[in-house]
Amino acid sequence: MNNQKDYDYVINNMSHLYASSRQRRHDEWSNNLDVMNYVNHKKDIDNLISHIKEHQDSELLQLAMKSPHLAIDRMNQENKNENINKSDISNTYIPHKLSI
């Protein structure tokens, strides 16, 4: 404690060790399969809620109250069908040649 330079070195070294230890524990925790599953399911539920609010889909809401997993599957299927229909419409453009 008498030498400020040594004191600063020890404090910086200890804070680095503490921070790296916390980062390592956080990385181990976030790579846990249970945590990753929870985050993915929460994202799916949030998407379902926003989809129901946006589209005012009462049938999907009733299904979600009974089985959220089935409702998420149906929502994903509807989204796939919408994307397919949009791509079909965009691919049907036929250019016409103007004749004079």
XYZ file of C-alpha atoms in Angstrom:
100
model
C 0.000 0.000 0.000
C 2.972 2.295 0.397
C 3.830 2.105 -3.301
C 1.047 3.576 -5.442
C 2.315 1.906 -8.619
C 2.194 -1.591 -7.064
C -1.194 -0.866 -5.522
C -2.634 0.212 -8.894
C -1.216 -2.911 -10.541
C -2.798 -5.207 -7.925
C -6.166 -3.450 -8.156
C -6.174 -3.608 -11.963
C -5.096 -7.256 -11.959
C -7.730 -8.264 -9.393
C -10.490 -6.375 -11.207
C -9.506 -8.067 -14.468
C -9.575 -11.506 -12.809
C -12.961 -10.749 -11.258
C -14.414 -9.509 -14.556
C -13.073 -12.473 -16.536
C -14.444 -14.873 -13.918
C -17.894 -13.284 -14.168
C -17.737 -13.376 -17.974
C -16.747 -17.058 -17.946
C -19.616 -17.951 -15.585
C -22.044 -15.957 -17.718
C -20.842 -17.701 -20.895
C -21.247 -21.106 -19.254
C -24.739 -20.152 -18.094
C -25.829 -18.749 -21.466
C -24.547 -21.844 -23.305
C -26.657 -24.080 -21.071
C -29.280 -25.953 -23.104
C -32.090 -25.072 -20.681
C -31.343 -21.366 -20.974
C -31.185 -21.512 -24.773
C -34.507 -23.403 -24.896
C -36.128 -20.854 -22.591
C -34.933 -17.939 -24.709
C -36.162 -19.581 -27.928
C -39.569 -20.408 -26.445
C -39.927 -16.893 -25.059
C -39.130 -15.475 -28.502
C -41.763 -17.742 -30.071
C -44.393 -16.717 -27.511
C -43.581 -13.023 -28.032
C -43.932 -13.491 -31.801
C -47.262 -15.266 -31.281
C -48.578 -12.458 -29.085
C -47.562 -9.767 -31.564
C -49.047 -11.783 -34.458
C -52.377 -12.161 -32.637
C -52.461 -8.435 -31.807
C -51.543 -7.425 -35.352
C -53.987 -9.713 -37.160
C -56.766 -9.768 -34.527
C -56.967 -13.553 -35.045
C -59.467 -14.864 -32.472
C -59.171 -18.484 -33.631
C -55.426 -18.426 -33.110
C -55.964 -16.819 -29.698
C -58.335 -19.603 -28.652
C -55.872 -22.212 -29.874
C -53.060 -20.459 -27.996
C -55.042 -20.632 -24.762
C -55.391 -24.411 -25.194
C -51.971 -25.205 -26.631
C -49.360 -22.498 -27.274
C -47.146 -24.922 -29.210
C -49.914 -25.740 -31.692
C -50.692 -22.039 -32.074
C -47.035 -21.276 -32.794
C -46.930 -24.066 -35.379
C -50.088 -22.749 -37.065
C -48.739 -19.187 -37.063
C -45.495 -20.363 -38.664
C -47.457 -22.313 -41.269
C -49.583 -19.253 -42.081
C -46.454 -17.126 -42.428
C -44.931 -19.673 -44.811
C -48.109 -19.701 -46.894
C -48.139 -15.892 -47.058
C -44.507 -15.836 -48.195
C -45.202 -18.442 -50.873
C -48.212 -16.490 -52.143
C -46.226 -13.251 -52.237
C -43.430 -14.874 -54.206
C -45.934 -16.466 -56.624
C -47.500 -13.087 -57.347
C -44.142 -11.428 -57.948
C -43.066 -14.212 -60.309
C -46.171 -13.943 -62.495
C -45.144 -10.678 -64.148
C -45.143 -11.023 -67.918
C -43.439 -8.228 -69.820
C -45.338 -6.921 -72.832
C -43.652 -5.525 -75.845
C -45.176 -2.352 -77.169
C -45.889 -2.357 -80.838
C -46.366 0.729 -82.910
